[in-house]
Structure formats: structure tokens, C-alpha cells
C-alpha positions as a LaTeX table, in Angstrom:
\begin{tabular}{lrrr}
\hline
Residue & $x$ (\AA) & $y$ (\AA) & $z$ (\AA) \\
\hline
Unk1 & 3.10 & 8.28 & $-4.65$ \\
Unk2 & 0.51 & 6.18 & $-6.06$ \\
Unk3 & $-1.12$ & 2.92 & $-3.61$ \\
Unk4 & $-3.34$ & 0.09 & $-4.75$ \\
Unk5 & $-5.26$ & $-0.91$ & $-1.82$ \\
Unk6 & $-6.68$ & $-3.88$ & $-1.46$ \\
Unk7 & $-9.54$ & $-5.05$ & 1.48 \\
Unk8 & $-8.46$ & $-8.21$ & 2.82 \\
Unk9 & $-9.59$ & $-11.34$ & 4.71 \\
Unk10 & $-5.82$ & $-12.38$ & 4.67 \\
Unk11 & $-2.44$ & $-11.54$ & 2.89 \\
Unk12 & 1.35 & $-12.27$ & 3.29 \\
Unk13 & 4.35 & $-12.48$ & 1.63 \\
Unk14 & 7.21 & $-14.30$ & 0.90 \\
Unk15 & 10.67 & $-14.24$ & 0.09 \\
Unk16 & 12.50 & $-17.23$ & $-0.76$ \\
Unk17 & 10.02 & $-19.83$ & 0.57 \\
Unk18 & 10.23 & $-17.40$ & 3.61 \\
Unk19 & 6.79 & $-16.14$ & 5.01 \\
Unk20 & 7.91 & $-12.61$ & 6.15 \\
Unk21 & 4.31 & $-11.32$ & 6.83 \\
Unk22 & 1.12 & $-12.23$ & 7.24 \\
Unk23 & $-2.14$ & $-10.39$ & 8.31 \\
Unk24 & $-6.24$ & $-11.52$ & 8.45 \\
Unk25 & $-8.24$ & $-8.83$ & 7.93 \\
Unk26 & $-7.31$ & $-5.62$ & 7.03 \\
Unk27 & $-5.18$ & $-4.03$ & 4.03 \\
Unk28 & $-2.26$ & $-5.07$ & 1.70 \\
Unk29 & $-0.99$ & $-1.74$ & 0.27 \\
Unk30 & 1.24 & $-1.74$ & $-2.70$ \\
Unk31 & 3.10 & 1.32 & $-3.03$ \\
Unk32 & 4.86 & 3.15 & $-5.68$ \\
Unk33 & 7.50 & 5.82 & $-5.38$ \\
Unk34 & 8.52 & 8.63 & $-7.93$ \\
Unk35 & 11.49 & 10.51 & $-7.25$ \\
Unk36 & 8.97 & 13.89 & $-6.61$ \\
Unk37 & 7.06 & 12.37 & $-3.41$ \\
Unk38 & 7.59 & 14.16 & $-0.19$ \\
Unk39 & 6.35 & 13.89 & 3.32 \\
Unk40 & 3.56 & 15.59 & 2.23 \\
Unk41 & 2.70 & 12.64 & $-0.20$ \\
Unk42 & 3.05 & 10.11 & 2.77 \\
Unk43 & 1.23 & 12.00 & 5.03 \\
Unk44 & $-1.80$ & 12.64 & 2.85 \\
Unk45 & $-1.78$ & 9.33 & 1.53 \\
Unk46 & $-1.99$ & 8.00 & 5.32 \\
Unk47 & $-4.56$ & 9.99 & 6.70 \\
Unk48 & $-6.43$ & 9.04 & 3.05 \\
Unk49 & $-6.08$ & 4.90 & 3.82 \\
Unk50 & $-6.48$ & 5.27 & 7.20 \\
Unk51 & $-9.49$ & 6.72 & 7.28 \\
Unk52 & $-10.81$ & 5.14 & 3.97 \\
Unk53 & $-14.39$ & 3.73 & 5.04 \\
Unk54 & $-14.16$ & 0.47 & 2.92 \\
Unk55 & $-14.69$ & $-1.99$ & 6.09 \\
Unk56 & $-18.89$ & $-2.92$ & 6.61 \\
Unk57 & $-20.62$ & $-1.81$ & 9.98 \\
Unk58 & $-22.90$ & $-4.14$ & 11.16 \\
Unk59 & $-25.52$ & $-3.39$ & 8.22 \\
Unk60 & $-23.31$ & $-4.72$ & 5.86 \\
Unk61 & $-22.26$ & $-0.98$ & 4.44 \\
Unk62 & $-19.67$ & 0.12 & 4.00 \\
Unk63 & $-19.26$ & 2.51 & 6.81 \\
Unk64 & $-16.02$ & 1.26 & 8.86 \\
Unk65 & $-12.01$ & 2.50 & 8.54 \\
Unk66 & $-9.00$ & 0.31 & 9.20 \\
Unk67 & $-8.67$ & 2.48 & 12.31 \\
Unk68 & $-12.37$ & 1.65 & 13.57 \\
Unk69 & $-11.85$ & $-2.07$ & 12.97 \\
Unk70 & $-8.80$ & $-1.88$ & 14.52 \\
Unk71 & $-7.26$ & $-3.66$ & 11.40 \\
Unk72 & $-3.87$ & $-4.98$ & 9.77 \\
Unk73 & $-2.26$ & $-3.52$ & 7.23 \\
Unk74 & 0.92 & $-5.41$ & 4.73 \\
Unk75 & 2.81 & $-2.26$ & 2.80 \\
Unk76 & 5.25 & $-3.99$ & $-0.14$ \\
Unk77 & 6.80 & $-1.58$ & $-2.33$ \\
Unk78 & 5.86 & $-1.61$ & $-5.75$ \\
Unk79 & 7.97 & 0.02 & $-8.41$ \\
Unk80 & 5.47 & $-1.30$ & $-11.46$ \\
Unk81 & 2.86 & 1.05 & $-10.63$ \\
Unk82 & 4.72 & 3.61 & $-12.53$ \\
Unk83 & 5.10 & 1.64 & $-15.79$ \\
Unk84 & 4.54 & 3.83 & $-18.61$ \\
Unk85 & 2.89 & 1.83 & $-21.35$ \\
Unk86 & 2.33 & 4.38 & $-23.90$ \\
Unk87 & 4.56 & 3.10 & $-26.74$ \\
Unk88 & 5.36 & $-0.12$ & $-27.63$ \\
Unk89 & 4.46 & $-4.02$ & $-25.76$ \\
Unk90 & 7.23 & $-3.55$ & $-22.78$ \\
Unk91 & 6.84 & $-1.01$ & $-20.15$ \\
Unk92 & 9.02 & 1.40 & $-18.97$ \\
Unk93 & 9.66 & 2.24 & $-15.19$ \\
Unk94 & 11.77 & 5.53 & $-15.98$ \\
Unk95 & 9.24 & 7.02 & $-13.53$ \\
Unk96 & 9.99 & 5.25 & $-10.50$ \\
Unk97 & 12.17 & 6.49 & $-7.62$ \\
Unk98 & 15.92 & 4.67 & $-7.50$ \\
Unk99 & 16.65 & 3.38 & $-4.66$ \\
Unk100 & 18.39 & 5.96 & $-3.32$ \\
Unk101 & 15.21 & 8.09 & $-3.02$ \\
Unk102 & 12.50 & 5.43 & $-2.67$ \\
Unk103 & 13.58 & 3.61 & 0.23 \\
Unk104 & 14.15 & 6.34 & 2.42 \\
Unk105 & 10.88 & 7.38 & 1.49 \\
Unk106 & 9.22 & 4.02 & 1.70 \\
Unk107 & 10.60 & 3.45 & 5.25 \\
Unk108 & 8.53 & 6.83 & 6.52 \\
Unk109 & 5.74 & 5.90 & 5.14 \\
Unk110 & 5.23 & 2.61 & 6.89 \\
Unk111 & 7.04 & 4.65 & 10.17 \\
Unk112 & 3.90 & 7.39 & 9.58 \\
Unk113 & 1.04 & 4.62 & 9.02 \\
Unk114 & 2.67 & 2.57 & 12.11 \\
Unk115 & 1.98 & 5.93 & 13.85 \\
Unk116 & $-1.24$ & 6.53 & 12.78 \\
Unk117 & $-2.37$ & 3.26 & 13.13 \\
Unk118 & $-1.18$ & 2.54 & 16.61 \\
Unk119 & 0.56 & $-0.53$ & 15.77 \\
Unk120 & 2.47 & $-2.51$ & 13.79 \\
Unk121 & 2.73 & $-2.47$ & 9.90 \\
Unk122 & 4.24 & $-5.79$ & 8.23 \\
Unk123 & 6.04 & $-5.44$ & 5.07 \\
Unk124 & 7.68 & $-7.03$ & 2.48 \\
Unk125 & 11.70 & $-6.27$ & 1.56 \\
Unk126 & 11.79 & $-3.49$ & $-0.90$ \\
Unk127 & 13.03 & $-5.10$ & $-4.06$ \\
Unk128 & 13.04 & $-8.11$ & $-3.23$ \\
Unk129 & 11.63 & $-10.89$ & $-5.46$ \\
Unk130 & 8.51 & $-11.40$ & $-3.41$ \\
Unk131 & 5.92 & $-13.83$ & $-3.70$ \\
Unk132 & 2.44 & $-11.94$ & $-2.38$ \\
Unk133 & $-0.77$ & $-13.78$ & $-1.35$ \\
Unk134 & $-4.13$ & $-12.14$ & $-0.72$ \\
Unk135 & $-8.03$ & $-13.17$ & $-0.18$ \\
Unk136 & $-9.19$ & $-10.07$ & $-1.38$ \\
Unk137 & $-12.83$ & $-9.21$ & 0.39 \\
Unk138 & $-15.45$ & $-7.51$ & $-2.05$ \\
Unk139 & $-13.67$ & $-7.86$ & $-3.79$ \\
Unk140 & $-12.37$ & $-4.41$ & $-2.88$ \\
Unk141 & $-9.49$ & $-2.71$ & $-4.63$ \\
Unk142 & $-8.78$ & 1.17 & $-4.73$ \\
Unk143 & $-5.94$ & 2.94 & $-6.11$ \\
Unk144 & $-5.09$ & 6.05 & $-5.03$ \\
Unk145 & $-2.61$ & 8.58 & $-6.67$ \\
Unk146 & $-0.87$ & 11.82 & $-4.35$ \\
Unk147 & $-0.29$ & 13.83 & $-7.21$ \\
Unk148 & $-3.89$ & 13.27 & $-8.36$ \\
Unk149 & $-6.57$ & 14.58 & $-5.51$ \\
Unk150 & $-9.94$ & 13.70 & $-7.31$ \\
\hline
\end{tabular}
């Protein structure tokens, strides 16, 4: 599973002039599925974003997680972080998880984060042609990768 998370004042989505979420501060996590990911992917991936000190204390540091701010989080799946661009001008997303595998997985990990969180998670619809709006704070943007602990 790989996640580009982005610190933000406010997000949402939309789908078909819809607003089906919308948050103020806190996260909007994009997430990508390959048909290898496991519970063990979701799990360490939301303990990792949880507990990801990106938020500033009161000094202005960085010192605060989503759980000590007691923040929002938007998840909307994200197939395109798999592209492989190696060859040619168009990217391929042979990688990504089919439906089939990805949404099953998908809908645990917003389940586990809900859970870890305490509350509720928004999302968007998983492929779905969705039209996502962010104020991103820092700006701050981290991508983190399961299958690559560094």
C-alpha cells in the first residue's frame, strides 16, 4: 500500500457536483492498493499516520499527531499511485489492485483508521470520477510506502 498524506486546513470531495466530504484541519490521505497488501499493510500504515507528528504544538514545531489534535482525516482511493512510468510518455497501472481485491481492502483500512482514530473517517467513492479540494498547510505532504519501511 502506498499513501500520500497531505496536512490540511481543509479538504473535500466531490462527485458529480456532489460534496460527499469535507473536513478542516486534519489529513486527506490518498491511497493506493496492489494486489499484495494485507492487513498487515493497513495496520502498519495506520498506526504510521496516526501517530505521524506533522501537526505544530504551541511552539510552532512540529511535535503534534492527528490523534493529539484530535483531527479529521478524508481517505480517497487512488489507483495512480502505482503508475509505472518507466518506458514510454503514458503510464501503466498494471500494478494496482482490481477491484475485486482493492475495495475489500480499502474498506478495512478506513474501518481500522475509524478505529484508531475514535471517530469518523470521510471518504470519497472508490473509482469514482472525483473532484478533490485541499488547502494544504506547510505545505506538508508525505508519502509513505508499506512495502518500503525506511
Amino acid at each position: 500500500m502506498k499513501t500520500v498524506i497531505q496536512r490540511v486546513s481543509k479538504a473535500s470531495v466531490t462527485i458529480h457536483k456532489k460534496k460527499v466530504a469535507e473536513i478542516e484541519t486534519g489529513l486527506l490521505i490518498l491511497l493506493g492498493i496492489v494486489p499484495e497488501d494485507t492487513q498487515e499493510d493497513i495496520d502498519f500504515l495506520v498506526r504510521k499516520i496516526a501517530n505521524l507528528r506533522i501537526f505544530n504544538d504551541e511552539n510552532n514545531v512540529m511535535n503534534n499527531s492527528l490523534l493529539n489534535i484530535n483531527g479529521e482525516a478524508i481517505v480517497v482511493s487512488q489507483f495512480t499511485l502505482h503508475a509505472a512510468t518507466k518506458k514510454g510518455n503514458r503510464p501503466s497501472y498494471i500494478k494496482a489492485a482490481k477491484p475485486e481485491i482493492a475495495i475489500p481492502l480499502y474498506e478495512d483500512f478506513i474501518k481500522t483508521l475509524e478505529k484508531k482514530l475514535n471517530k469518523k473517517v470521510q471518504t470519497g467513492t472508490f473509482g469514482a470520477d472525483m473532484k478533490v479540494e485541499l488547502l494544504n498547510d506547510g505545505p506538508v505532504t508525505i508519502i509513505i510506502d508499506s512495502k518500503n519501511k525506511e
